[in-house]
Coordinates of C-alpha atoms and ligand atoms in Angstrom, one line a residue:
X22 CA -51.5 -30.7 2.2
X23 CA -48.7 -32.6 0.6
X24 CA -47.1 -29.3 -0.4
X25 CA -47.2 -28.2 3.3
X26 CA -45.6 -31.4 4.4
X27 CA -42.9 -31.2 1.9
X28 CA -42.1 -27.6 2.7
X29 CA -41.8 -28.5 6.4
X30 CA -39.5 -31.4 5.5
X31 CA -37.4 -29.0 3.5
X32 CA -37.1 -26.6 6.3
X33 CA -36.1 -29.3 8.7
X34 CA -33.3 -30.4 6.4
X35 CA -31.9 -27.0 5.9
X36 CA -29.8 -25.4 8.6
X37 CA -31.3 -22.6 10.6
X38 CA -29.5 -19.7 12.1
X39 CA -30.0 -21.1 15.6
X40 CA -28.6 -24.4 14.5
X41 CA -25.5 -22.7 13.0
X42 CA -24.9 -20.7 16.2
X43 CA -25.3 -23.8 18.3
X44 CA -22.8 -25.7 16.3
X45 CA -20.1 -23.1 16.6
X46 CA -20.9 -22.1 20.2
X47 CA -18.1 -23.0 22.6
X48 CA -17.0 -25.8 20.3
X49 CA -13.4 -25.6 21.5
X50 CA -12.1 -23.4 18.7
X51 CA -9.1 -21.4 19.7
X52 CA -9.8 -17.7 18.9
X53 CA -7.6 -15.1 20.6
X54 CA -8.7 -11.5 20.9
X55 CA -6.9 -8.8 22.9
X56 CA -4.6 -11.4 24.3
X57 CA -7.3 -13.6 25.6
X58 CA -8.9 -16.8 24.5
X59 CA -12.6 -16.3 23.5
X60 CA -14.8 -18.9 25.1
X61 CA -17.8 -18.4 22.9
X62 CA -17.7 -16.5 19.6
X63 CA -21.4 -16.2 19.4
X64 CA -21.8 -14.2 22.6
X65 CA -18.5 -12.3 22.9
X66 CA -19.5 -8.6 22.6
X67 CA -17.0 -7.9 19.8
X68 CA -18.1 -10.9 17.8
X69 CA -21.8 -11.6 18.4
X70 CA -23.0 -9.0 15.9
X71 CA -21.3 -10.7 13.0
X72 CA -22.2 -14.2 14.3
X73 CA -25.9 -13.1 14.3
X74 CA -25.6 -11.7 10.8
X75 CA -24.3 -15.0 9.5
X76 CA -27.0 -16.8 11.4
X77 CA -29.5 -14.6 9.6
X78 CA -28.2 -15.8 6.3
X79 CA -29.0 -19.4 7.3
X80 CA -32.5 -18.3 8.3
X81 CA -33.0 -16.6 5.0
X82 CA -32.0 -19.8 3.2
X83 CA -34.1 -22.0 5.4
X84 CA -37.2 -19.9 4.9
X85 CA -39.6 -22.0 2.8
X86 CA -40.6 -18.8 1.0
X87 CA -37.1 -18.6 -0.3
X88 CA -36.7 -22.3 -1.2
X89 CA -36.6 -21.7 -5.0
X90 CA -34.2 -18.8 -4.8
X91 CA -31.8 -20.3 -2.2
X92 CA -31.8 -24.0 -2.7
X93 CA -31.5 -26.8 -5.2
X94 CA -32.2 -30.5 -4.9
X95 CA -28.9 -32.3 -4.5
X96 CA -28.3 -35.6 -6.3
X97 CA -29.2 -37.3 -3.0
X98 CA -32.7 -35.7 -3.2
X99 CA -32.3 -33.3 -0.3
X100 CA -32.3 -29.5 -0.5
X101 CA -28.9 -27.8 -0.5
X102 CA -27.7 -24.3 -0.8
X103 CA -27.5 -23.1 -4.4
X104 CA -23.9 -22.0 -3.9
X105 CA -23.0 -25.7 -3.8
X106 CA -24.7 -26.3 -7.2
X107 CA -22.3 -27.2 -10.0
X108 CA -23.7 -25.2 -12.9
X109 CA -24.4 -27.1 -16.1
X110 CA -26.1 -24.2 -17.9
X111 CA -25.8 -20.4 -17.8
X112 CA -29.2 -20.4 -16.2
X113 CA -27.7 -22.5 -13.3
X114 CA -25.0 -19.8 -13.0
X115 CA -27.6 -17.1 -12.8
X116 CA -29.4 -19.1 -10.1
X117 CA -26.2 -19.1 -8.1
X118 CA -26.3 -15.3 -8.5
X119 CA -29.8 -15.3 -7.0
X120 CA -28.6 -16.8 -3.7
X121 CA -25.5 -14.6 -3.5
X122 CA -27.4 -11.4 -4.3
X123 CA -30.0 -12.2 -1.6
X124 CA -27.3 -13.0 1.0
X125 CA -25.2 -10.0 0.0
X126 CA -28.3 -7.8 0.4
X127 CA -28.5 -8.9 4.1
X128 CA -25.2 -7.2 4.8
X129 CA -25.4 -4.5 2.1
X130 CA -22.5 -6.2 0.5
X131 CA -20.3 -5.7 3.5
X132 CA -19.6 -9.4 4.4
X133 CA -17.3 -10.8 1.7
X134 CA -16.6 -14.3 2.8
X135 CA -20.1 -15.5 3.5
X136 CA -20.6 -19.3 3.1
X137 CA -21.2 -18.9 -0.6
X138 CA -17.6 -17.8 -1.3
X139 CA -15.7 -20.9 -0.5
X140 CA -18.7 -23.1 -1.4
X141 CA -18.0 -21.8 -5.0
X142 CA -14.4 -23.1 -4.8
X143 CA -15.5 -26.5 -3.6
X144 CA -18.1 -26.7 -6.3
X145 CA -15.4 -25.8 -8.8
X146 CA -13.1 -28.6 -7.6
X147 CA -15.9 -31.1 -7.5
X148 CA -16.7 -30.1 -11.1
X149 CA -13.3 -31.2 -12.3
X150 CA -12.1 -34.2 -10.3
X151 CA -10.1 -35.3 -13.3
X152 CA -7.6 -32.5 -12.5
X153 CA -7.1 -33.9 -9.0
X154 CA -6.9 -37.5 -10.3
X155 CA -3.8 -36.6 -12.3
X156 CA -2.0 -36.6 -8.9
X157 CA -3.7 -39.8 -7.7
X158 CA -7.4 -41.0 -7.8
X159 CA -7.5 -40.7 -4.0
X160 CA -7.3 -36.9 -4.2
X161 CA -10.2 -36.7 -6.7
X162 CA -12.2 -39.0 -4.5
X163 CA -11.4 -36.9 -1.4
X164 CA -12.3 -33.6 -2.9
X165 CA -15.6 -34.8 -4.2
X166 CA -16.4 -36.5 -0.9
X167 CA -15.6 -33.4 1.0
X168 CA -17.6 -31.2 -1.3
X169 CA -20.6 -33.5 -0.8
X170 CA -20.1 -33.5 2.9
X171 CA -20.0 -29.6 2.9
X172 CA -23.0 -29.4 0.5
X173 CA -25.1 -31.9 2.5
X174 CA -24.4 -30.3 5.8
X175 CA -24.7 -26.7 4.5
X176 CA -21.3 -25.9 5.8
X177 CA -19.6 -22.5 6.1
X178 CA -16.0 -22.7 5.1
X179 CA -13.5 -19.9 5.2
X180 CA -10.1 -20.1 3.6
X181 CA -6.5 -19.1 4.1
X182 CA -4.5 -19.6 0.9
X183 CA -1.8 -17.0 1.1
X184 CA 1.5 -17.4 3.1
X185 CA 2.1 -14.7 5.7
X186 CA 4.0 -11.8 4.3
X187 CA 7.2 -12.1 6.5
X188 CA 9.7 -11.9 3.6
X189 CA 8.2 -11.9 0.0
X190 CA 11.8 -11.9 -1.5
X191 CA 12.2 -15.6 -0.7
X192 CA 10.2 -18.7 -1.5
X193 CA 8.7 -20.7 1.3
X194 CA 11.5 -23.1 1.8
X195 CA 14.1 -20.4 2.0
X196 CA 12.4 -18.4 4.7
X197 CA 14.5 -18.0 7.9
X198 CA 12.6 -20.9 9.5
X199 CA 11.1 -23.5 7.2
X200 CA 8.0 -23.7 9.4
X201 CA 6.9 -20.1 9.0
X202 CA 4.7 -20.7 6.0
X203 CA 2.1 -23.4 6.5
X204 CA 3.7 -26.7 5.4
X205 CA 3.8 -30.4 5.9
X206 CA 6.1 -31.4 8.7
X207 CA 5.2 -35.1 9.2
X208 CA 3.5 -37.9 7.2
X209 CA 1.7 -40.6 9.1
X210 CA -0.1 -43.7 8.0
X211 CA -3.4 -42.0 8.7
X212 CA -2.7 -38.5 7.5
X213 CA -0.3 -35.5 7.6
X214 CA 0.8 -33.0 10.2
X215 CA 0.9 -29.3 9.3
X216 CA 2.8 -26.5 11.0
X217 CA 3.2 -22.8 10.2
X218 CA 0.8 -19.9 9.4
X219 CA -1.4 -18.9 6.5
X220 CA -3.3 -15.6 5.9
X221 CA -5.9 -14.0 5.7
X222 CA -8.8 -16.1 7.0
X223 CA -11.7 -13.7 6.7
X224 CA -14.7 -15.1 8.5
X225 CA -12.5 -18.0 10.0
X226 CA -13.6 -17.0 13.5
X227 CA -17.2 -17.9 12.6
X228 CA -16.7 -20.7 10.1
X229 CA -17.2 -24.4 10.5
X230 CA -14.0 -25.3 8.7
X231 CA -11.1 -23.7 7.0
X232 CA -9.7 -24.6 3.6
X233 CA -5.9 -24.2 3.7
X234 CA -3.7 -24.3 0.7
X235 CA -1.5 -21.9 -1.3
X236 CA -2.4 -19.7 -4.3
X237 CA 1.0 -17.9 -4.4
X238 CA 3.4 -19.3 -6.9
X239 CA 5.5 -22.0 -5.5
X240 CA 8.9 -23.1 -6.8
X241 CA 10.8 -26.4 -6.8
X242 CA 11.9 -26.9 -3.2
X243 CA 8.5 -25.7 -2.0
X244 CA 6.9 -29.2 -2.2
X245 CA 6.1 -29.3 1.6
X246 CA 4.0 -26.1 1.1
X247 CA 2.1 -27.5 -2.0
X248 CA -0.9 -29.0 -0.2
X249 CA -4.6 -28.5 0.1
X250 CA -6.7 -29.6 3.1
X251 CA -9.9 -28.7 5.0
X252 CA -9.7 -28.6 8.7
X253 CA -12.5 -28.0 11.2
X254 CA -12.1 -24.6 12.8
X255 CA -11.9 -26.3 16.2
X256 CA -9.4 -29.0 15.2
X257 CA -6.6 -29.5 17.8
X258 CA -3.7 -27.2 17.0
X259 CA -5.7 -24.7 14.9
X260 CA -5.3 -21.2 16.4
X261 CA -7.2 -18.2 15.0
X262 CA -5.6 -14.8 15.6
X263 CA -8.1 -12.1 14.3
X264 CA -7.2 -8.5 13.9
X265 CA -8.9 -5.9 16.2
X266 CA -12.6 -6.2 16.1
X267 CA -14.2 -2.9 14.9
X268 CA -17.4 -3.9 16.6
X269 CA -15.6 -3.7 19.9
X270 CA -15.2 0.1 19.7
X271 CA -18.8 0.6 18.6
X272 CA -20.9 2.0 21.5
X273 CA -24.2 1.4 19.7
X274 CA -25.6 0.1 16.5
X275 CA -27.1 3.6 15.9
X276 CA -23.6 5.2 16.0
X277 CA -21.8 2.4 14.1
X278 CA -24.6 0.6 12.2
X279 CA -22.3 -1.4 10.0
X280 CA -19.2 -2.0 12.1
X281 CA -21.4 -3.3 14.9
X282 CA -23.2 -5.9 12.7
X283 CA -21.0 -6.9 9.8
X284 CA -17.4 -7.1 10.9
X285 CA -16.6 -10.6 9.7
X286 CA -13.0 -10.3 11.0
X287 CA -9.8 -11.3 9.2
X288 CA -7.4 -13.7 10.9
X289 CA -4.0 -15.2 10.8
X290 CA -4.4 -19.0 10.9
X291 CA -1.7 -20.6 12.9
X292 CA -1.3 -24.4 12.5
X293 CA 0.4 -25.7 15.6
X294 CA 1.1 -29.3 14.5
X295 CA -2.4 -29.9 13.1
X296 CA -3.2 -33.4 12.1
X297 CA -5.2 -33.8 9.0
X298 CA -6.6 -37.3 8.1
X299 CA -5.9 -38.4 4.5
X300 CA -9.5 -38.2 3.6
X301 CA -9.4 -34.4 4.0
X302 CA -6.2 -34.0 2.0
X303 CA -6.9 -32.9 -1.6
X304 CA -3.3 -32.1 -2.7
X305 CA -0.1 -33.4 -1.2
X306 CA 3.4 -32.2 -2.0
X307 CA 2.4 -31.5 -5.6
X308 CA 3.4 -28.1 -7.1
X309 CA 1.4 -28.8 -10.3
X310 CA -1.9 -29.7 -8.6
X311 CA -1.5 -26.9 -6.0
X312 CA -1.5 -24.5 -8.9
X313 CA -4.0 -26.3 -11.2
X314 CA -6.7 -26.4 -8.5
X315 CA -7.2 -22.6 -9.0
X316 CA -6.8 -22.4 -12.8
X317 CA -7.8 -25.7 -14.4
X318 CA -11.0 -25.9 -12.4
X319 CA -13.7 -23.2 -12.3
X320 CA -13.1 -22.8 -8.6
X321 CA -11.5 -19.3 -8.8
X322 CA -14.3 -18.2 -11.2
X323 CA -17.2 -19.4 -9.1
X324 CA -15.7 -18.0 -5.9
X325 CA -15.0 -14.6 -7.5
X326 CA -18.3 -14.6 -9.4
X327 CA -19.8 -14.4 -5.8
X328 CA -17.3 -11.8 -4.8
X329 CA -18.4 -9.6 -7.8
X330 CA -22.1 -10.1 -7.1
X331 CA -21.4 -9.0 -3.5
X332 CA -19.4 -6.0 -4.7
X333 CA -22.2 -5.0 -7.1
X334 CA -24.7 -5.1 -4.2
X335 CA -22.4 -3.0 -2.1
X336 CA -22.1 -0.4 -4.9
X337 CA -25.9 -0.3 -5.1
X338 CA -25.9 0.5 -1.4
X339 CA -23.2 3.2 -1.8
X340 CA -25.2 4.8 -4.6
X341 CA -28.4 4.8 -2.5
X342 CA -26.7 6.3 0.5
X343 CA -24.9 9.0 -1.6
X344 CA -28.2 9.9 -3.2
X345 CA -29.9 10.2 0.2
X346 CA -26.9 12.2 1.4
X347 CA -27.2 14.9 -1.3
X348 CA -30.9 15.0 -0.8
X349 CA -30.3 15.8 2.9
X350 CA -27.8 18.5 2.1
X351 CA -30.0 19.9 -0.6
X352 CA -27.5 19.8 -3.5
X353 CA -29.1 16.9 -5.4
X354 CA -30.6 19.0 -8.2
X355 CA -27.4 20.8 -8.9
X356 CA -26.0 19.8 -12.4
X357 CA -22.4 19.3 -11.2
X358 CA -23.7 17.0 -8.4
X359 CA -25.8 15.1 -10.9
X360 CA -22.7 14.6 -13.1
X361 CA -20.8 13.1 -10.1
X362 CA -23.8 10.9 -9.3
X363 CA -23.9 9.9 -13.0
X364 CA -20.3 8.9 -12.9
X365 CA -20.8 6.8 -9.8
X366 CA -23.9 5.2 -11.4
X367 CA -21.9 4.4 -14.5
X368 CA -19.3 2.5 -12.5
X369 CA -21.9 0.6 -10.5
X370 CA -23.7 -0.3 -13.8
X371 CA -20.5 -1.5 -15.4
X372 CA -19.8 -3.8 -12.4
X373 CA -23.3 -5.1 -12.4
X374 CA -23.4 -5.7 -16.1
X375 CA -20.0 -7.5 -16.0
X376 CA -21.4 -9.9 -13.4
X377 CA -24.2 -10.7 -15.9
X378 CA -21.6 -10.9 -18.8
X379 CA -19.8 -13.6 -16.8
X380 CA -23.0 -15.6 -17.3
X381 CA -24.1 -14.6 -20.8
X382 CA -20.5 -15.2 -22.1
X383 CA -20.0 -18.4 -20.1
X384 CA -18.6 -21.5 -21.8
X385 CA -19.4 -25.1 -21.3
X386 CA -16.4 -27.5 -21.2
X387 CA -16.2 -31.1 -22.6
X388 CA -17.5 -32.5 -19.3
X389 CA -20.6 -30.3 -19.4
X390 CA -19.4 -27.8 -16.7
X391 CA -20.2 -24.2 -17.1
X392 CA -17.4 -21.7 -16.7
X393 CA -18.2 -18.0 -16.1
X394 CA -16.4 -15.8 -18.6
X395 CA -12.9 -15.2 -17.2
X396 CA -12.4 -12.1 -19.3
X397 CA -15.6 -10.5 -17.8
X398 CA -14.6 -11.6 -14.3
X399 CA -11.0 -10.4 -14.3
X400 CA -11.7 -7.2 -16.2
X401 CA -13.6 -5.8 -13.3
X402 CA -11.4 -7.4 -10.6
X403 CA -8.3 -5.9 -12.2
X404 CA -9.7 -2.4 -12.1
X405 CA -11.5 -2.6 -8.8
X406 CA -8.4 -1.4 -7.0
X407 CA -8.8 1.9 -8.9
X408 CA -12.6 2.1 -9.3
X409 CA -13.4 1.6 -5.7
X410 CA -11.3 4.4 -4.2
X411 CA -12.6 6.8 -6.9
X412 CA -16.2 6.0 -6.0
X413 CA -15.5 6.5 -2.3
X414 CA -13.7 9.8 -3.0
X415 CA -16.7 11.1 -4.9
X416 CA -18.9 10.2 -2.0
X417 CA -16.5 12.1 0.3
X418 CA -16.5 15.1 -2.0
X419 CA -20.3 15.2 -1.9
X420 CA -20.5 14.7 1.8
X421 CA -18.5 17.8 2.8
X422 CA -18.5 18.1 6.6
X423 CA -21.9 16.5 7.0
X424 CA -20.4 13.1 8.0
X425 CA -18.2 14.8 10.6
X426 CA -20.5 17.4 12.1
X427 CA -22.6 14.8 14.0
X428 CA -23.6 14.4 17.6
X429 CA -21.0 12.5 19.6
X430 CA -23.4 9.6 20.1
X431 CA -27.0 8.6 20.4
X432 CA -26.8 9.7 24.0
X433 CA -26.8 13.4 22.9
X434 CA -30.4 13.0 21.8
X435 CA -31.3 11.9 25.3
X436 CA -29.6 14.7 27.2
X437 CA -32.1 17.2 28.6
X438 CA -29.5 19.9 28.4
X439 CA -28.6 19.7 24.7
X440 CA -31.2 17.5 22.9
X441 CA -33.3 20.5 21.8
X442 CA -30.3 22.2 20.2
X443 CA -29.2 19.1 18.6
X444 CA -32.7 18.7 17.1
X445 CA -32.6 22.3 16.0
X446 CA -29.2 22.6 14.3
X447 CA -28.7 19.1 13.0
X448 CA -31.9 18.7 11.1
X449 CA -32.4 19.4 7.4
X450 CA -35.7 20.3 5.5
X451 CA -37.6 17.0 5.4
X452 CA -35.1 15.2 7.6
X453 CA -35.6 15.5 11.3
X454 CA -32.3 15.4 13.2
X455 CA -32.4 11.8 14.3
X456 CA -33.3 10.5 10.9
X457 CA -30.6 12.8 9.3
X458 CA -28.0 11.6 11.8
X459 CA -28.9 7.9 11.2
X460 CA -28.3 8.4 7.5
X461 CA -25.0 10.2 7.9
X462 CA -23.7 7.7 10.5
X463 CA -24.4 5.0 7.9
X464 CA -22.4 7.0 5.3
X465 CA -19.5 7.5 7.8
X466 CA -19.4 3.8 8.7
X467 CA -19.4 3.0 4.9
X468 CA -16.6 5.4 3.9
X469 CA -14.9 6.8 6.9
X470 CA -14.5 4.6 10.0
X471 CA -11.9 2.0 10.7
X472 CA -14.4 -0.6 9.4
X473 CA -14.6 1.4 6.2
X474 CA -10.8 1.6 5.8
X475 CA -10.6 -2.1 6.1
X476 CA -13.2 -2.4 3.4
X477 CA -11.2 -0.2 1.1
X478 CA -8.2 -2.5 1.7
X479 CA -10.5 -5.6 1.2
X480 CA -11.7 -4.4 -2.2
X481 CA -8.0 -3.9 -3.3
X482 CA -6.7 -7.3 -2.1
X483 CA -9.5 -9.8 -1.6
X484 CA -8.7 -11.4 -4.9
X485 CA -4.9 -11.0 -4.6
X486 CA -2.8 -7.9 -5.3
X487 CA -4.0 -6.0 -8.4
X488 CA -0.8 -6.6 -10.4
X489 CA -1.6 -10.3 -10.2
X490 CA -5.2 -9.9 -11.3
X491 CA -4.0 -7.8 -14.2
X492 CA -1.7 -10.7 -15.1
X493 CA -4.7 -13.0 -15.1
X494 CA -6.4 -10.5 -17.4
X495 CA -3.4 -10.4 -19.7
X496 CA -3.5 -14.2 -19.9
X497 CA -7.2 -14.3 -20.6
X498 CA -7.7 -11.5 -23.1
X499 CA -7.9 -12.6 -26.8
X500 CA -4.7 -10.9 -27.9
X501 CA -4.5 -13.2 -31.0
X502 CA -7.7 -11.6 -32.3
X503 CA -6.4 -8.1 -31.6
X504 CA -3.0 -8.6 -33.2
X505 CA -4.7 -10.3 -36.2
X506 CA -6.3 -6.9 -36.8
X507 CA -2.9 -5.3 -36.7
X508 CA -1.6 -7.8 -39.3
X509 CA -4.6 -7.0 -41.5
X510 CA -4.0 -3.3 -41.2
X511 CA -0.3 -3.8 -42.2
X512 CA -1.3 -5.9 -45.2
X513 CA -3.7 -3.4 -46.7
X514 CA -2.7 -2.7 -50.3
X515 CA -0.9 0.6 -50.7
X516 CA -3.2 3.4 -52.1
X517 CA -2.1 6.6 -53.7
Ligands
FAD739 C1 -9.2 -7.4 4.2 C2 -8.6 -8.6 3.4 C3 -9.3 -9.8 3.4 C4 -8.7 -10.9 2.8 N1 -9.3 -12.1 2.9 C5 -8.7 -13.2 2.5 C6 -9.2 -14.5 2.8 O1 -10.3 -14.7 3.4 N2 -8.4 -15.6 2.5 C7 -7.2 -15.4 1.8 O2 -6.5 -16.4 1.6 N3 -6.8 -14.2 1.4 C8 -7.5 -13.1 1.8 N4 -7.0 -11.9 1.4 C9 -5.9 -11.8 0.4 C10 -4.6 -12.1 0.8 O3 -4.3 -12.7 2.0 C11 -3.5 -11.1 0.5 O4 -3.6 -9.9 1.2 C12 -3.4 -10.8 -0.9 O5 -3.3 -12.0 -1.7 C13 -2.2 -9.9 -1.3 O6 -1.1 -10.5 -0.7 P1 -0.2 -9.8 0.4 O7 -1.0 -9.1 1.3 O8 0.8 -10.8 0.9 O9 0.6 -8.7 -0.5 P2 1.9 -8.8 -1.2 O10 1.9 -10.0 -2.1 O11 3.0 -8.8 -0.2 O12 1.9 -7.6 -2.1 C14 1.8 -6.3 -1.5 C15 2.3 -5.3 -2.6 O13 3.7 -5.4 -2.8 C16 3.9 -5.2 -4.2 N5 4.4 -6.5 -4.8 C17 4.5 -7.7 -4.1 N6 5.0 -8.6 -5.0 C18 5.2 -8.0 -6.1 C19 5.7 -8.5 -7.4 N7 6.1 -9.8 -7.6 N8 5.8 -7.6 -8.4 C20 5.4 -6.3 -8.2 N9 5.0 -5.8 -7.1 C21 4.9 -6.7 -6.0 C22 2.6 -4.8 -4.9 O14 2.5 -3.4 -4.8 C23 1.6 -5.4 -3.9 O15 0.3 -4.8 -4.0 C24 -7.5 -10.7 2.0 C25 -6.9 -9.5 2.0 C26 -7.4 -8.4 2.7 C27 -6.7 -7.1 2.6

């Protein structure tokens, strides 16, 4: 009886999908799509599919059957999402993977900035308040308090931490207008005022709040741009300009099974004189802290541990679909096809194993915080820009024209004039036409549609341009151990 009661209490204190949707419904957020302000992102035809998918994540986490997998008990004694847990052991890190895997499976790895992504960053900051305290104790207090607020309220944060491209040859303060990149334009007794834009707020349309800062290198003179804040997505002056919604062109979820459900949208975040109270300011006019927040805390590692877990799930889905595809076209037993499948499987296994290596090779710092192995993390991230297109290309090779030669839409199956011929010519042995078409439309939405093209760009750039990730790798790799071997080779005694 007690167990039942406690599980009901735990459900109540988690956030359900309906509660999430209610909280972002018509809350005054300024989202502009096709030149018009969206009055409700949860019901707009181009947005509701993704909103529902995110709501589903909250339902999965609130399901008492998933309590162990998805939640931990916060220091305040209430259940919280595992993505907000600050890991103290590699087992804790693996437990974070449990939540992220389960959530990624809901979208087949196709929603990148689910609530566990930025939650990882916040957990990373809260794990190392000492880094923020170097700039002033108030920043450490603020970041810990905000983390607790987000954790205790199961918040979904997105982030925009890269300045708009405009002119990459010049630092922020030397742009043609100093308020192009998001920066501080006014200091008040009660907080600061921000103006300018920051990219590329994936999920911002649907999030509760947006973390805004700068991960790009800043130079002396850029102090106004060296800040970190969290702002509610509906804060006055916050304007969210998403790109085209790929769900808007999807006539049905049969024809576009992924675009219609999982387009989380990417957005330019425009700050039109946005006031941020001091308590939500974590870094202010401080070049050093603005940089250190990413690299001297485990934030970047926790956030991208999630990104790699999600990518691993997506590859599993790609492998499953490619296997089904070759079964449909009847080439699956051919040795050359098996070799191609084997290569794909090798890459998928490497990515999955490297996620686990981040945990098995994790280190514990002096304050007892676990850091995933950066070498294992950046090794895959650095190569993802090359691995991913190669995998997609193999899937395309194996697909031939199957993913093109499809009925124009579900309606063809309902046409008395052509349905019988569609059924006759588009079926394969063991795969009736409708089932075959459903699989092939999934493949096309994963590798060929506009949604798929955006995904290819996402995998290249979500963690920054690959030249930057390779620089991270170069900084991380143990070159000292490698060059020591060279020295030993050079010092070998001469032999005749
Ligand atoms: C779909 C998608 C979703 C994203 N989601 C988010 C998000 O939610 N939040 C967020 O903050 N960011 C997000 N990002 C990442 C981010 O905003 C940037 O796209 C990413 O950091 C790369 O920066 P950039 O686009 O300005 O490219 P740039 O920095 O302009 O680089 C573009 C290219 O120019 C060349 N180049 C530029 N500078 C140099 C240099 N110094 N040396 C050599 N070559 C150079 C390289 O070829 C590089 O690949 C996302 C990106 C994409 C594509």
